[in-house]
């Protein structure tokens, strides 16, 4: 067996074990294996413009910091404008010479998303990187102002709508990245109950179902925005404010091996800047393309993804 083949085998074992691959053990081992992809070149995003949703803490903040450090002008898309300004000032201090702009938007409200999309499309000459990171895990079933189950609206409808609105300023070769979750590996696409209207509501299940739909839609979204490269990245298990608030027991047990936020955002930043761009419509973790499914039971039935896409288009009022 060659060194490269052995490296791939070790990487696959880490990935399929979940605990080792998703925890801080994964990158600690993978970085030492032959074939670990090179870091983006210093200044590789100079002159480019990026937007990151949910950018005031956790993975979003780490992503914004990483993109700014590579030279990008970064738009922080935030719900709390005052907090966004504080984070902007922190980034100025952390990344000398950084160019950071704050844009307010409640991504749980599709009307607000439309307003943001129109403002950015009218005010920007270009957008090279768009990172859909904003997320939530409400403790009970919650609806958006438009009446949609909140996790599905926030994680699927809002990002798809915003990208469509920004299509006129997305440059040739722009990167569109959905920050998904490894939790989606445990869920199948429930295309006939996307709003979680049946059964007892589970916050973790709702969250994972919405992330499952993100991943299943990747090939379709790549075809819709063919001049871009569309990806999803899953961060593994990272010690973020969202995990601390929504999954306190999980954090208590796993805290010694959780990644920090920079570790969780690392592949997102790498994909935004690496050259040449890898194949789009794909899922990534620790700088490698990953399968959509680890279990045969999560594979969608024939036509399910098309049905779900028709629902997304209708709810987001896409042509």
PDB file of N, CA and C in Angstrom, residues 75-115:
ATOM      1  N   UNK A  75     -17.987  41.385   4.995  1.00  0.00           N
ATOM      2  CA  UNK A  75     -19.269  41.910   5.462  1.00  0.00           C
ATOM      3  C   UNK A  75     -19.807  40.968   6.532  1.00  0.00           C
ATOM      4  N   UNK A  76     -20.015  41.495   7.721  1.00  0.00           N
ATOM      5  CA  UNK A  76     -20.598  40.731   8.818  1.00  0.00           C
ATOM      6  C   UNK A  76     -22.110  40.899   8.752  1.00  0.00           C
ATOM      7  N   UNK A  77     -22.822  39.845   8.433  1.00  0.00           N
ATOM      8  CA  UNK A  77     -24.288  39.898   8.366  1.00  0.00           C
ATOM      9  C   UNK A  77     -24.816  39.448   9.718  1.00  0.00           C
ATOM     10  N   UNK A  78     -25.399  40.383  10.461  1.00  0.00           N
ATOM     11  CA  UNK A  78     -25.741  40.143  11.863  1.00  0.00           C
ATOM     12  C   UNK A  78     -27.146  40.630  12.169  1.00  0.00           C
ATOM     13  N   UNK A  79     -27.758  40.038  13.164  1.00  0.00           N
ATOM     14  CA  UNK A  79     -29.088  40.480  13.601  1.00  0.00           C
ATOM     15  C   UNK A  79     -28.985  41.670  14.546  1.00  0.00           C
ATOM     16  N   UNK A  80     -27.961  41.662  15.402  1.00  0.00           N
ATOM     17  CA  UNK A  80     -27.746  42.719  16.398  1.00  0.00           C
ATOM     18  C   UNK A  80     -26.640  43.642  15.885  1.00  0.00           C
ATOM     19  N   UNK A  81     -27.037  44.815  15.387  1.00  0.00           N
ATOM     20  CA  UNK A  81     -26.066  45.709  14.746  1.00  0.00           C
ATOM     21  C   UNK A  81     -25.040  46.241  15.738  1.00  0.00           C
ATOM     22  N   UNK A  82     -25.458  46.512  16.957  1.00  0.00           N
ATOM     23  CA  UNK A  82     -24.516  47.018  17.963  1.00  0.00           C
ATOM     24  C   UNK A  82     -23.457  45.960  18.276  1.00  0.00           C
ATOM     25  N   UNK A  83     -23.876  44.735  18.449  1.00  0.00           N
ATOM     26  CA  UNK A  83     -22.921  43.653  18.679  1.00  0.00           C
ATOM     27  C   UNK A  83     -22.015  43.483  17.468  1.00  0.00           C
ATOM     28  N   UNK A  84     -22.581  43.635  16.282  1.00  0.00           N
ATOM     29  CA  UNK A  84     -21.779  43.546  15.074  1.00  0.00           C
ATOM     30  C   UNK A  84     -20.672  44.584  15.038  1.00  0.00           C
ATOM     31  N   UNK A  85     -20.984  45.790  15.482  1.00  0.00           N
ATOM     32  CA  UNK A  85     -19.958  46.837  15.501  1.00  0.00           C
ATOM     33  C   UNK A  85     -18.857  46.511  16.498  1.00  0.00           C
ATOM     34  N   UNK A  86     -19.228  45.912  17.642  1.00  0.00           N
ATOM     35  CA  UNK A  86     -18.204  45.513  18.619  1.00  0.00           C
ATOM     36  C   UNK A  86     -17.292  44.442  18.025  1.00  0.00           C
ATOM     37  N   UNK A  87     -17.887  43.485  17.339  1.00  0.00           N
ATOM     38  CA  UNK A  87     -17.090  42.427  16.707  1.00  0.00           C
ATOM     39  C   UNK A  87     -16.200  43.015  15.611  1.00  0.00           C
ATOM     40  N   UNK A  88     -16.733  43.951  14.849  1.00  0.00           N
ATOM     41  CA  UNK A  88     -15.921  44.623  13.818  1.00  0.00           C
ATOM     42  C   UNK A  88     -14.679  45.250  14.450  1.00  0.00           C
ATOM     43  N   UNK A  89     -14.862  45.932  15.588  1.00  0.00           N
ATOM     44  CA  UNK A  89     -13.723  46.567  16.249  1.00  0.00           C
ATOM     45  C   UNK A  89     -12.732  45.525  16.763  1.00  0.00           C
ATOM     46  N   UNK A  90     -13.253  44.385  17.230  1.00  0.00           N
ATOM     47  CA  UNK A  90     -12.364  43.296  17.673  1.00  0.00           C
ATOM     48  C   UNK A  90     -11.542  42.766  16.500  1.00  0.00           C
ATOM     49  N   UNK A  91     -12.173  42.664  15.333  1.00  0.00           N
ATOM     50  CA  UNK A  91     -11.458  42.182  14.150  1.00  0.00           C
ATOM     51  C   UNK A  91     -10.407  43.194  13.698  1.00  0.00           C
ATOM     52  N   UNK A  92     -10.711  44.484  13.797  1.00  0.00           N
ATOM     53  CA  UNK A  92      -9.713  45.501  13.471  1.00  0.00           C
ATOM     54  C   UNK A  92      -8.470  45.324  14.342  1.00  0.00           C
ATOM     55  N   UNK A  93      -8.704  45.012  15.634  1.00  0.00           N
ATOM     56  CA  UNK A  93      -7.580  44.831  16.558  1.00  0.00           C
ATOM     57  C   UNK A  93      -6.833  43.525  16.292  1.00  0.00           C
ATOM     58  N   UNK A  94      -7.574  42.475  15.929  1.00  0.00           N
ATOM     59  CA  UNK A  94      -6.954  41.160  15.735  1.00  0.00           C
ATOM     60  C   UNK A  94      -6.241  41.030  14.401  1.00  0.00           C
ATOM     61  N   UNK A  95      -6.747  41.725  13.382  1.00  0.00           N
ATOM     62  CA  UNK A  95      -6.188  41.615  12.028  1.00  0.00           C
ATOM     63  C   UNK A  95      -5.820  43.025  11.551  1.00  0.00           C
ATOM     64  N   UNK A  96      -4.590  43.452  11.777  1.00  0.00           N
ATOM     65  CA  UNK A  96      -4.191  44.800  11.369  1.00  0.00           C
ATOM     66  C   UNK A  96      -4.473  45.043   9.881  1.00  0.00           C
ATOM     67  N   UNK A  97      -5.098  46.169   9.594  1.00  0.00           N
ATOM     68  CA  UNK A  97      -5.410  46.508   8.212  1.00  0.00           C
ATOM     69  C   UNK A  97      -6.669  45.860   7.678  1.00  0.00           C
ATOM     70  N   UNK A  98      -7.415  45.161   8.539  1.00  0.00           N
ATOM     71  CA  UNK A  98      -8.631  44.471   8.080  1.00  0.00           C
ATOM     72  C   UNK A  98      -9.664  45.464   7.566  1.00  0.00           C
ATOM     73  N   UNK A  99     -10.438  45.008   6.582  1.00  0.00           N
ATOM     74  CA  UNK A  99     -11.557  45.788   6.056  1.00  0.00           C
ATOM     75  C   UNK A  99     -12.837  45.032   6.391  1.00  0.00           C
ATOM     76  N   UNK A 100     -13.639  45.596   7.279  1.00  0.00           N
ATOM     77  CA  UNK A 100     -14.820  44.901   7.799  1.00  0.00           C
ATOM     78  C   UNK A 100     -16.014  45.845   7.781  1.00  0.00           C
ATOM     79  N   UNK A 101     -17.159  45.343   7.303  1.00  0.00           N
ATOM     80  CA  UNK A 101     -18.391  46.115   7.198  1.00  0.00           C
ATOM     81  C   UNK A 101     -19.498  45.356   7.919  1.00  0.00           C
ATOM     82  N   UNK A 102     -20.374  46.079   8.610  1.00  0.00           N
ATOM     83  CA  UNK A 102     -21.500  45.456   9.314  1.00  0.00           C
ATOM     84  C   UNK A 102     -22.782  45.677   8.530  1.00  0.00           C
ATOM     85  N   UNK A 103     -23.520  44.585   8.285  1.00  0.00           N
ATOM     86  CA  UNK A 103     -24.818  44.651   7.608  1.00  0.00           C
ATOM     87  C   UNK A 103     -25.859  43.964   8.481  1.00  0.00           C
ATOM     88  N   UNK A 104     -26.918  44.687   8.838  1.00  0.00           N
ATOM     89  CA  UNK A 104     -27.937  44.119   9.716  1.00  0.00           C
ATOM     90  C   UNK A 104     -28.965  43.332   8.926  1.00  0.00           C
ATOM     91  N   UNK A 105     -29.328  42.160   9.435  1.00  0.00           N
ATOM     92  CA  UNK A 105     -30.406  41.367   8.839  1.00  0.00           C
ATOM     93  C   UNK A 105     -30.835  40.288   9.821  1.00  0.00           C
ATOM     94  N   UNK A 106     -32.135  40.150  10.016  1.00  0.00           N
ATOM     95  CA  UNK A 106     -32.682  39.005  10.737  1.00  0.00           C
ATOM     96  C   UNK A 106     -32.956  37.928   9.706  1.00  0.00           C
ATOM     97  N   UNK A 107     -32.077  36.945   9.629  1.00  0.00           N
ATOM     98  CA  UNK A 107     -32.189  35.923   8.591  1.00  0.00           C
ATOM     99  C   UNK A 107     -33.351  34.971   8.822  1.00  0.00           C
ATOM    100  N   UNK A 108     -33.981  35.057   9.984  1.00  0.00           N
ATOM    101  CA  UNK A 108     -35.187  34.269  10.216  1.00  0.00           C
ATOM    102  C   UNK A 108     -36.427  34.874   9.573  1.00  0.00           C
ATOM    103  N   UNK A 109     -36.285  36.076   9.035  1.00  0.00           N
ATOM    104  CA  UNK A 109     -37.394  36.803   8.426  1.00  0.00           C
ATOM    105  C   UNK A 109     -37.097  36.970   6.938  1.00  0.00           C
ATOM    106  N   UNK A 110     -37.831  36.287   6.081  1.00  0.00           N
ATOM    107  CA  UNK A 110     -37.544  36.324   4.641  1.00  0.00           C
ATOM    108  C   UNK A 110     -37.723  37.714   4.041  1.00  0.00           C
ATOM    109  N   UNK A 111     -38.593  38.530   4.636  1.00  0.00           N
ATOM    110  CA  UNK A 111     -38.722  39.906   4.153  1.00  0.00           C
ATOM    111  C   UNK A 111     -37.442  40.690   4.420  1.00  0.00           C
ATOM    112  N   UNK A 112     -36.843  40.460   5.594  1.00  0.00           N
ATOM    113  CA  UNK A 112     -35.577  41.106   5.929  1.00  0.00           C
ATOM    114  C   UNK A 112     -34.462  40.601   5.013  1.00  0.00           C
ATOM    115  N   UNK A 113     -34.503  39.317   4.675  1.00  0.00           N
ATOM    116  CA  UNK A 113     -33.515  38.738   3.759  1.00  0.00           C
ATOM    117  C   UNK A 113     -33.614  39.416   2.395  1.00  0.00           C
ATOM    118  N   UNK A 114     -34.831  39.611   1.926  1.00  0.00           N
ATOM    119  CA  UNK A 114     -35.008  40.284   0.632  1.00  0.00           C
ATOM    120  C   UNK A 114     -34.453  41.708   0.680  1.00  0.00           C
ATOM    121  N   UNK A 115     -34.687  42.386   1.783  1.00  0.00           N
ATOM    122  CA  UNK A 115     -34.176  43.752   1.923  1.00  0.00           C
ATOM    123  C   UNK A 115     -32.651  43.757   1.896  1.00  0.00           C
TER     124      UNK A 115
END
